[in-house]
Amino acid sequence: MAEMSLCNRRPVNDEETLKALLSDTGGKEYYKQMESLDVDTDLLWSTISKTMNSRLKTWLSLCAHCGMCADSCFLYRISDRDPTQVPAYKIQSTLGEIVKRKGKVDNAFMRRAMEYAWARCTCCNRCGLYCPHGIDMGVMFSYLRGLLYQQGFVPWEMKIGAGMHRVYQAQMDVTDEDFVETFKWMVEEYEEDYPGLAVPVDKQGADILYTVNAREVKHYPEDLAEAAILFHLAGADWTVASKGWELTSLAMFAGDWEACRLQVQSVYDAMERLRPRRMVGTECGHAHRATVVEGPYWAGREDGLTPVPSIHYVEWLAEALREGKLKIDPKKRLKVPVTLQDSCNYVRNHGLRDIVREILSYIVEPGCFRDMDPSKEHNYCCGGGGGFNGIGLYRAERNKALITKRDQILNTGAELVVAPCHNCWDAIRDMVEEYHIPVKWSFLKPLVISMVEIPDHLKPKE
Amino acid sequence: MFKHILFATSATEACDHAARVAFNLAREFGSDLTVFHVMGIPTRGFSRTMVDVRTREKVEPDEEYSAWVCEEIKTHYSRELEKVPGCDVCVAVGYPHREILRQAREKRPDLIVMGGTTGSDEDSPYRKILPGSTMLRVARAAPCPVMVVARPAASFWGGISSIVFGTDFSKASDAAFDYARELSAFVKGELHVFHAVDIQKEGIFLAQDMVDARLREAVNRMRGRYGSRMEGVDNWSVDAWEGFPPVEIVKYAREKHADAIVMAHHTRTETEEETRGVTLGSVLEQVIMRASCPVISVNRHRKTG
């Protein structure tokens, strides 16, 4: 069959292809073409033979179908306990079936698998915590996404997102020049309030190399200014890289393994080039997972570590508050009921639960913090993780998926949700729009800025 | 002074008064005019979906959609466009204040013209994402003066010949004065320097003796501070009145038949609560809502380059 113009196995490597995809509004033609897309079964099986490691094979064969994972999955719980939403079923009937059939699956099977991989699993890895054998369906779904991407069965926005990383080394069409220019612009906007505020670009040997989410540059650059302000007030020695500044990876959500590697390598190159003492990433969950936790393996780094020690923004912020580099005015602490959205990617999967709570102990009036139930590593996904937020085809499913988090938030009685993760922040924003619930939501940076004491020597002189 | 004007519009009736002024200014001074509309606000996890600010529908904009919105704007302003041929109409998606500021940074206009508040109702797409007014956010950070035309009465305009400059003696007010003086010299008009003494302090009315003393002090201060810097302005005056400052400024402007009020907007840290309550920043907001002429907010000396 002839190769499709939009929906095909070729990754997006140039602007022209990207534009063609973008101009297909909503992916209408793309999904139509997908209905006739061939499955290259030989390629599928040879890829599995080469890449499926013993852990995945063991997990697939070890699953006792005991159903213990069922209640761990928020998508199962909000679907009237539909058996087809049990994590074990979801992965066995997709990846398990492909392996069983040695890759001999057809178009309809692959389209169903796509729906399972992107609309029935957010790769939150909560099921792995409850499986008696420690089988992590989220990890397996990430692997399945890779196989689906290779065959061209990937949601339209994910194909575009991965393409953005290939073309721009960023999740959006933000160039390196745009990034530096926007950061400088933001600093200019705020330098009258914070005399001496600056953004050091490509400084060698700084204490901190700061990396961001391209969306901050594109849509809410105030976030960049806020990062600069807090580094400035803390007296930090920091810098940003003019190349390799993007922490996120929609390629990871898309299952585009090659783009995953290219993306994190661009950040590691910046680390090698500038040799900072450490890297601090913005308030993003999946970006931390991509660049700090999984990225070293994608890039083939034998020690499994980033070139310089890399920490999440919450780790830096907790340190600055703990060591008194940033001092909170106790009068300005949050005095309304506050809850916290634990990000799957750095709380459940990277152990930072206590760090975030330490920050809250500085910025929330004692007695005002209310944990969700369940919380910490047991917390549920926001409902929009793993790329779910961005996929138009599964909008109805995503909106339904927000219900768990909505009810968790409402049960706390909180007026404000602290969400130090872009994906969670988005999901809560959409939830408020969709369900009209009376809560506010915020990243940490603006909250801390609203209550931090400005040292006398850094105050503006009128 | 008016080589390039950026007219930022919601393309709804809320901006029609501002449009009249923007197009008139461009015609009178032969300015390049950019009509800029932020057509949609990102939604849905910043996917490709946006909320169209006029239809309030969720759409996925593409080039065709943008072109269609541009055409709609041209239709909306067809009469004005006839008077100012060759003006540029462009649209963007994003948070309105940020995209307007982005345009201002790219195009370096001499003046931004905006309408008043658009979204007071709860369902307005402007209210959903960021609290606070687009206009105040733009005025806070703009690299050039921002003219706001909030009321129909502020737009029946025959040109600029009388300018009122309201001061609170701040550093930002100095920048606003320089602009007001330059503008007065440019149009060869009158410049009226004004200060309002707030007769209330923490809810208590000041004794009249104290008010009188403050009025005298203000007049002397204005003469000292601005009197020697009136190059190019032949006709100027200084006045101080007491009362509720925004209202006094508006009344004074009416008495002077002002064609524009120039003020500083220097509260850069307003929060949602502050902008809705009566605080420093809202003096400007109050003036804008009440004035019968355009109000020009100046925050800082113009950046060059």
Short mmCIF file of C-alpha atoms in Angstrom, two decimals, chain A residues 19 22-27 156-157 160 164 172 181-182 184-186 188-194 215 217-222 389-392 395 398-399 425-427 429-431 433-434 436 440-441 461-462, chain B residues 41-49 51 58-63 93-95 97-103 105 108 123 128-130 137 140-142 169-172 225 266 268-269 271-273 299-301 303:
data_model
loop_
_atom_site.label_atom_id
_atom_site.label_comp_id
_atom_site.label_asym_id
_atom_site.label_seq_id
_atom_site.Cartn_x
_atom_site.Cartn_y
_atom_site.Cartn_z
CA LYS A 19 3.69 22.29 9.21
CA LEU A 22 -0.20 21.10 11.96
CA SER A 23 -2.30 22.30 9.08
CA ASP A 24 -4.40 19.14 9.30
CA THR A 25 -6.65 20.67 11.94
CA GLY A 26 -7.49 18.26 14.72
CA GLY A 27 -5.67 15.50 12.86
CA TRP A 156 -1.66 13.29 16.21
CA GLU A 157 -0.48 15.70 18.92
CA ILE A 160 3.76 16.61 16.45
CA MET A 164 8.99 19.49 17.69
CA MET A 172 7.07 23.66 20.97
CA GLU A 181 15.44 36.68 23.97
CA THR A 182 12.34 35.86 26.04
CA LYS A 184 16.09 38.68 28.69
CA TRP A 185 12.76 40.34 28.00
CA MET A 186 11.32 39.03 31.25
CA GLU A 188 13.96 43.64 31.65
CA GLU A 189 10.32 43.73 32.69
CA TYR A 190 11.15 43.05 36.30
CA GLU A 191 14.55 44.68 36.77
CA GLU A 192 13.07 47.91 38.10
CA ASP A 193 11.50 46.01 40.98
CA TYR A 194 14.58 43.89 41.53
CA ARG A 215 5.77 26.29 27.32
CA VAL A 217 8.81 30.59 27.05
CA LYS A 218 5.87 30.39 24.69
CA HIS A 219 2.88 31.15 26.89
CA TYR A 220 3.73 32.30 30.40
CA PRO A 221 7.23 33.70 30.44
CA GLU A 222 6.52 35.23 33.85
CA ASN A 389 -3.88 16.38 28.64
CA GLY A 390 -2.85 17.25 25.13
CA ILE A 391 -4.66 14.67 23.00
CA GLY A 392 -7.86 15.97 21.37
CA ARG A 395 -10.64 14.65 25.35
CA ARG A 398 -9.41 12.79 29.82
CA ASN A 399 -12.17 14.98 31.22
CA TRP A 425 -1.15 22.36 36.93
CA ASP A 426 -2.76 22.05 33.48
CA ALA A 427 -5.03 19.23 34.53
CA ARG A 429 -6.76 24.28 35.40
CA ASP A 430 -8.84 22.28 32.92
CA MET A 431 -10.70 20.63 35.81
CA GLU A 433 -12.92 24.99 33.69
CA GLU A 434 -14.72 21.70 33.11
CA HIS A 436 -16.46 24.71 37.87
CA LYS A 440 -7.24 28.14 42.84
CA TRP A 441 -4.07 26.46 41.79
CA LYS A 461 15.61 52.79 45.48
CA GLU A 462 12.89 55.34 44.78
CA ILE B 41 -6.58 31.73 24.92
CA PRO B 42 -4.85 28.37 25.17
CA THR B 43 -6.83 25.72 26.94
CA ARG B 44 -6.94 21.99 27.40
CA GLY B 45 -3.53 21.39 28.80
CA PHE B 46 -2.03 23.78 26.28
CA SER B 47 -2.86 21.38 23.49
CA ARG B 48 -3.65 22.90 20.14
CA THR B 49 -7.06 23.91 21.39
CA VAL B 51 -10.99 29.30 23.46
CA LYS B 58 -13.13 25.73 21.66
CA VAL B 59 -11.33 25.60 18.35
CA GLU B 60 -8.06 24.40 16.93
CA PRO B 61 -6.75 27.39 15.03
CA ASP B 62 -4.84 26.96 11.80
CA GLU B 63 -3.76 29.43 9.15
CA VAL B 93 -3.07 32.99 20.44
CA GLY B 94 -2.01 33.30 24.06
CA TYR B 95 -2.65 35.23 27.23
CA HIS B 97 -1.51 40.82 28.11
CA ARG B 98 1.53 38.71 27.30
CA GLU B 99 0.89 38.66 23.56
CA ILE B 100 0.24 42.40 23.47
CA LEU B 101 3.50 42.97 25.31
CA ARG B 102 5.24 40.58 22.93
CA GLN B 103 3.94 42.59 19.96
CA ARG B 105 8.53 44.36 22.13
CA ARG B 108 8.43 48.91 19.19
CA ASP B 123 -18.10 33.36 31.88
CA LYS B 128 -10.83 32.19 33.38
CA ILE B 129 -7.12 31.93 33.30
CA LEU B 130 -5.45 34.90 34.82
CA ARG B 137 -0.96 44.15 33.15
CA ARG B 140 2.46 47.79 34.18
CA ALA B 141 5.07 46.34 31.86
CA ALA B 142 4.74 48.19 28.56
CA PHE B 169 5.66 63.02 42.66
CA SER B 170 6.99 59.50 42.19
CA LYS B 171 9.85 58.50 39.93
CA ALA B 172 7.34 56.99 37.52
CA ARG B 225 9.81 70.09 40.04
CA HIS B 266 3.76 52.53 38.96
CA ARG B 268 4.03 46.89 39.74
CA THR B 269 3.04 44.33 42.28
CA THR B 271 -2.41 41.18 42.97
CA GLU B 272 -5.93 40.15 42.20
CA GLU B 273 -7.16 41.42 45.55
CA ASN B 299 5.41 53.80 33.50
CA ARG B 300 8.97 54.57 32.62
CA HIS B 301 11.13 56.54 30.30
CA LYS B 303 13.53 52.47 26.17
#
